[in-house]
Short mmCIF file of C-alpha atoms in Angstrom, two decimals:
data_model
loop_
_atom_site.label_atom_id
_atom_site.label_comp_id
_atom_site.label_asym_id
_atom_site.label_seq_id
_atom_site.Cartn_x
_atom_site.Cartn_y
_atom_site.Cartn_z
CA VAL A 1 -2.90 104.76 -134.67
CA VAL A 2 -4.59 100.56 -133.85
CA LEU A 3 -7.04 101.41 -131.28
CA PRO A 4 -10.50 103.62 -132.12
CA GLN A 5 -10.79 106.95 -131.81
CA LYS A 6 -15.01 105.77 -129.31
CA GLY A 7 -15.43 104.46 -126.48
CA LEU A 8 -13.05 103.00 -123.61
CA TYR A 9 -9.63 101.38 -123.28
CA PHE A 10 -7.88 98.93 -121.59
CA SER A 11 -4.66 97.72 -120.25
CA ALA A 12 -4.02 94.55 -118.99
CA THR A 13 -1.25 93.56 -116.93
CA PRO A 14 0.34 89.76 -116.06
CA ALA A 15 -0.10 88.79 -112.30
CA LEU A 16 -0.64 85.54 -110.78
CA PHE A 17 -3.82 84.73 -108.24
CA THR A 18 -3.40 82.02 -105.52
CA GLY A 19 -6.83 79.94 -105.74
CA LYS A 20 -8.65 78.17 -102.54
CA ASP A 21 -6.39 75.17 -103.41
CA GLY A 22 -3.12 77.36 -102.83
CA LYS A 23 -2.33 76.59 -106.88
CA GLU A 24 -1.17 79.38 -108.30
CA VAL A 25 -3.52 81.03 -111.60
CA ASN A 26 -1.80 82.93 -114.47
CA TYR A 27 -4.46 85.70 -115.36
CA PHE A 28 -4.78 89.96 -116.23
CA LYS A 29 -4.93 92.55 -114.28
CA HIS A 30 -7.50 95.27 -116.25
CA VAL A 31 -7.43 98.70 -116.14
CA CYS A 32 -10.10 101.38 -117.58
CA TYR A 33 -8.97 104.16 -119.62
CA ARG A 34 -11.16 107.49 -120.78
CA THR A 35 -8.08 108.07 -123.44
CA VAL A 36 -5.84 106.22 -125.11
CA SER A 37 -3.02 108.71 -124.12
CA GLU A 38 -3.58 107.89 -120.47
CA LEU A 39 -3.37 104.67 -121.16
CA ALA A 40 -0.44 104.49 -123.49
CA ALA A 41 0.68 106.46 -120.76
CA HIS A 42 0.13 103.88 -117.65
CA CYS A 43 1.85 101.43 -121.00
CA ILE A 44 4.64 103.06 -121.77
CA ASP A 45 5.45 103.64 -117.52
CA LEU A 46 4.96 99.80 -117.12
CA SER A 47 7.87 99.09 -119.74
CA ASP A 48 10.05 101.48 -118.14
CA ASP A 49 9.65 99.82 -115.02
CA GLY A 50 10.25 95.97 -116.89
CA LYS A 51 6.91 94.76 -116.59
CA ASN A 52 5.23 93.74 -119.66
CA ALA A 53 2.18 96.22 -121.20
CA PHE A 54 -0.81 94.85 -122.89
CA PHE A 55 -3.41 96.51 -124.43
CA ALA A 56 -7.28 95.91 -125.69
CA CYS A 57 -6.98 95.95 -129.36
CA GLY A 58 -11.06 96.92 -129.79
CA SER A 59 -12.93 99.92 -127.35
CA PHE A 60 -15.14 99.02 -124.69
CA GLU A 61 -18.81 100.75 -123.68
CA HIS A 62 -18.31 99.92 -119.78
CA GLU A 63 -16.00 99.51 -116.76
CA TYR A 64 -17.45 96.48 -116.55
CA ILE A 65 -20.49 94.24 -116.99
CA GLU A 66 -22.53 91.54 -115.99
CA VAL A 67 -22.08 88.07 -117.75
CA GLU A 68 -23.62 84.98 -116.13
CA ARG A 69 -20.92 81.70 -116.71
CA LYS A 70 -21.66 78.47 -115.56
CA GLY A 71 -24.79 80.03 -113.65
CA VAL A 72 -22.35 82.28 -111.78
CA ILE A 73 -22.65 86.54 -112.33
CA LYS A 74 -19.47 87.67 -112.52
CA LYS A 75 -18.43 91.70 -112.97
CA LYS A 76 -16.37 91.53 -116.45
CA GLN A 77 -13.95 94.00 -118.06
CA ARG A 78 -11.90 92.99 -120.95
CA VAL A 79 -15.18 90.32 -123.01
CA GLN A 80 -16.45 90.61 -126.36
CA GLU A 81 -19.67 91.53 -124.70
CA ASN A 82 -18.54 94.58 -123.52
CA ALA A 83 -17.16 95.74 -126.99
CA LEU A 84 -17.83 98.07 -128.94
CA TYR A 85 -14.92 99.58 -131.43
CA ALA A 86 -12.38 97.75 -133.98
CA ARG A 87 -10.00 100.33 -135.90
CA SER A 88 -8.10 97.85 -137.63
CA GLN A 89 -7.37 94.27 -138.05
CA TRP A 90 -4.77 92.13 -136.32
CA ILE A 91 -2.74 89.19 -136.90
CA ASP A 92 -1.12 87.46 -133.48
CA ILE A 93 2.65 85.09 -135.27
CA ASP A 94 3.96 83.37 -133.09
CA CYS A 95 7.81 82.63 -133.94
CA GLY A 96 10.57 80.11 -132.10
CA ASN A 97 8.65 77.80 -132.84
CA ASP A 98 8.60 75.26 -135.79
CA GLU A 99 6.59 77.05 -138.43
CA TYR A 100 8.85 80.36 -137.54
CA PRO A 101 11.62 79.59 -135.46
CA THR A 102 12.93 83.34 -136.40
CA GLN A 103 11.01 86.43 -136.15
CA LYS A 104 12.83 87.00 -140.04
CA ASP A 105 11.34 84.00 -140.49
CA GLY A 106 7.55 85.18 -139.41
CA ILE A 107 8.21 88.26 -141.55
CA ARG A 108 9.32 87.14 -144.64
CA GLY A 109 6.05 84.14 -143.57
CA LEU A 110 3.81 87.32 -143.43
CA VAL A 111 4.94 88.30 -146.88
CA GLU A 112 4.33 85.69 -148.77
CA PHE A 113 1.60 85.00 -147.40
CA CYS A 114 0.38 88.65 -148.41
CA LYS A 115 0.98 88.47 -151.96
CA SER A 116 -0.53 85.04 -151.95
CA THR A 117 -3.51 86.36 -150.70
CA ASP A 118 -3.87 89.58 -152.96
CA LEU A 119 -3.72 91.47 -149.04
CA PRO A 120 -1.48 94.86 -148.68
CA LEU A 121 0.98 94.69 -145.91
CA PRO A 122 0.22 95.23 -142.72
CA ASN A 123 0.72 99.16 -141.67
CA VAL A 124 1.74 98.57 -138.18
CA LEU A 125 4.21 95.89 -137.52
CA VAL A 126 5.22 95.51 -133.85
CA ASN A 127 7.70 93.22 -132.18
CA SER A 128 5.94 91.08 -129.35
CA GLY A 129 9.38 89.71 -128.21
CA ASN A 130 8.04 86.52 -128.71
CA GLY A 131 6.37 87.01 -132.16
CA ILE A 132 5.34 89.58 -134.17
CA HIS A 133 1.98 91.98 -134.38
CA GLY A 134 0.18 92.98 -137.64
CA TYR A 135 -1.49 95.41 -137.68
CA TRP A 136 -3.83 96.35 -141.33
CA VAL A 137 -5.62 100.06 -139.20
CA PHE A 138 -8.36 100.71 -141.06
CA GLU A 139 -9.36 105.06 -141.80
CA GLN A 140 -12.21 105.45 -139.17
CA ASP A 141 -13.59 102.90 -136.09
CA VAL A 142 -15.67 99.58 -136.93
CA GLN A 143 -18.49 98.49 -135.19
CA LYS A 144 -18.46 95.11 -133.60
CA ALA A 145 -20.86 93.38 -135.87
CA ALA A 146 -19.07 94.35 -139.16
CA TRP A 147 -15.79 94.35 -137.80
CA LEU A 148 -16.64 90.28 -136.32
CA LYS A 149 -17.73 89.14 -139.76
CA SER A 150 -14.51 90.24 -141.71
CA ALA A 151 -12.26 88.73 -139.02
CA LYS A 152 -14.44 85.63 -139.46
CA LEU A 153 -13.56 86.33 -143.07
CA PHE A 154 -9.56 87.27 -142.19
CA LYS A 155 -9.04 83.94 -140.15
CA ALA A 156 -11.02 81.49 -143.08
CA ILE A 157 -8.10 83.24 -145.50
CA GLN A 158 -5.40 82.41 -143.07
CA ALA A 159 -6.68 78.96 -142.65
CA ARG A 160 -6.67 78.44 -146.19
CA PHE A 161 -3.21 79.46 -147.29
CA ASN A 162 -2.14 77.46 -143.78
CA PHE A 163 -0.90 81.11 -142.72
CA ALA A 164 -0.02 81.37 -138.35
CA GLN A 165 -2.14 78.57 -138.04
CA THR A 166 0.13 78.57 -134.12
CA ASP A 167 -2.29 80.80 -132.64
CA THR A 168 -5.20 82.52 -134.07
CA THR A 169 -7.40 82.79 -131.53
CA ARG A 170 -6.38 86.93 -131.05
CA THR A 171 -7.25 87.12 -135.55
CA GLY A 172 -11.13 86.59 -134.47
CA ASP A 173 -11.20 88.00 -130.75
CA ILE A 174 -12.61 91.79 -131.00
CA ALA A 175 -11.26 91.82 -126.80
CA SER A 176 -7.85 90.35 -127.31
CA VAL A 177 -4.64 92.50 -125.78
CA LEU A 178 -2.12 92.22 -127.69
#
C-alpha cells in the first residue's frame, strides 16, 4: 500500500562490517527486488527468523549506480540519485525519549499535530518497535522531484509546529528505510 507500483525495491538488513582498523561498523545489507511481493516475502522471512526487516520507502531505477564520494567512485544502491518514485509521505516518530516517553504519547502527539495543521491522520500507522511510522498514502506514484518538494514542505510544517523533532531525516529522504 505504501510503496510505488513502478521501479525496483530494496530490503535493508542490519549487519556489521569489520574495517581494516579492526573496528566494527553498522551498515545495511541491501537486496534488490523486481516486485513488491518478492520484497514482502523476504521481509516476512527475516521477521519470522527474529531479525529486523527494513524496506526502502521509495522505488529505484537501477540495481546500483556509480556515485562519486570524496573523489572515489563507489557502487551504491539505495541512494537519492537512484530513486524514482514514492507513493506515500512518511514520518518516523521516535519514542522512549523525553519528547514521547511511550508510543501512546507519540500517537497523541501525532493526533495533535494533525489537528493543529489541518492535516488528515496518516492512512497507515506501524509500530516500529522503538516508535511509530506514519504513512500518508497517495493515490498514484509521485516522481522524485515532486516528492522532494512536498517532503521539504512537510519537514517545514513539522519544524513550525515543533513536532517529532528528534530525527526528521526520514521525512525528507526518498531513499529512507523504515
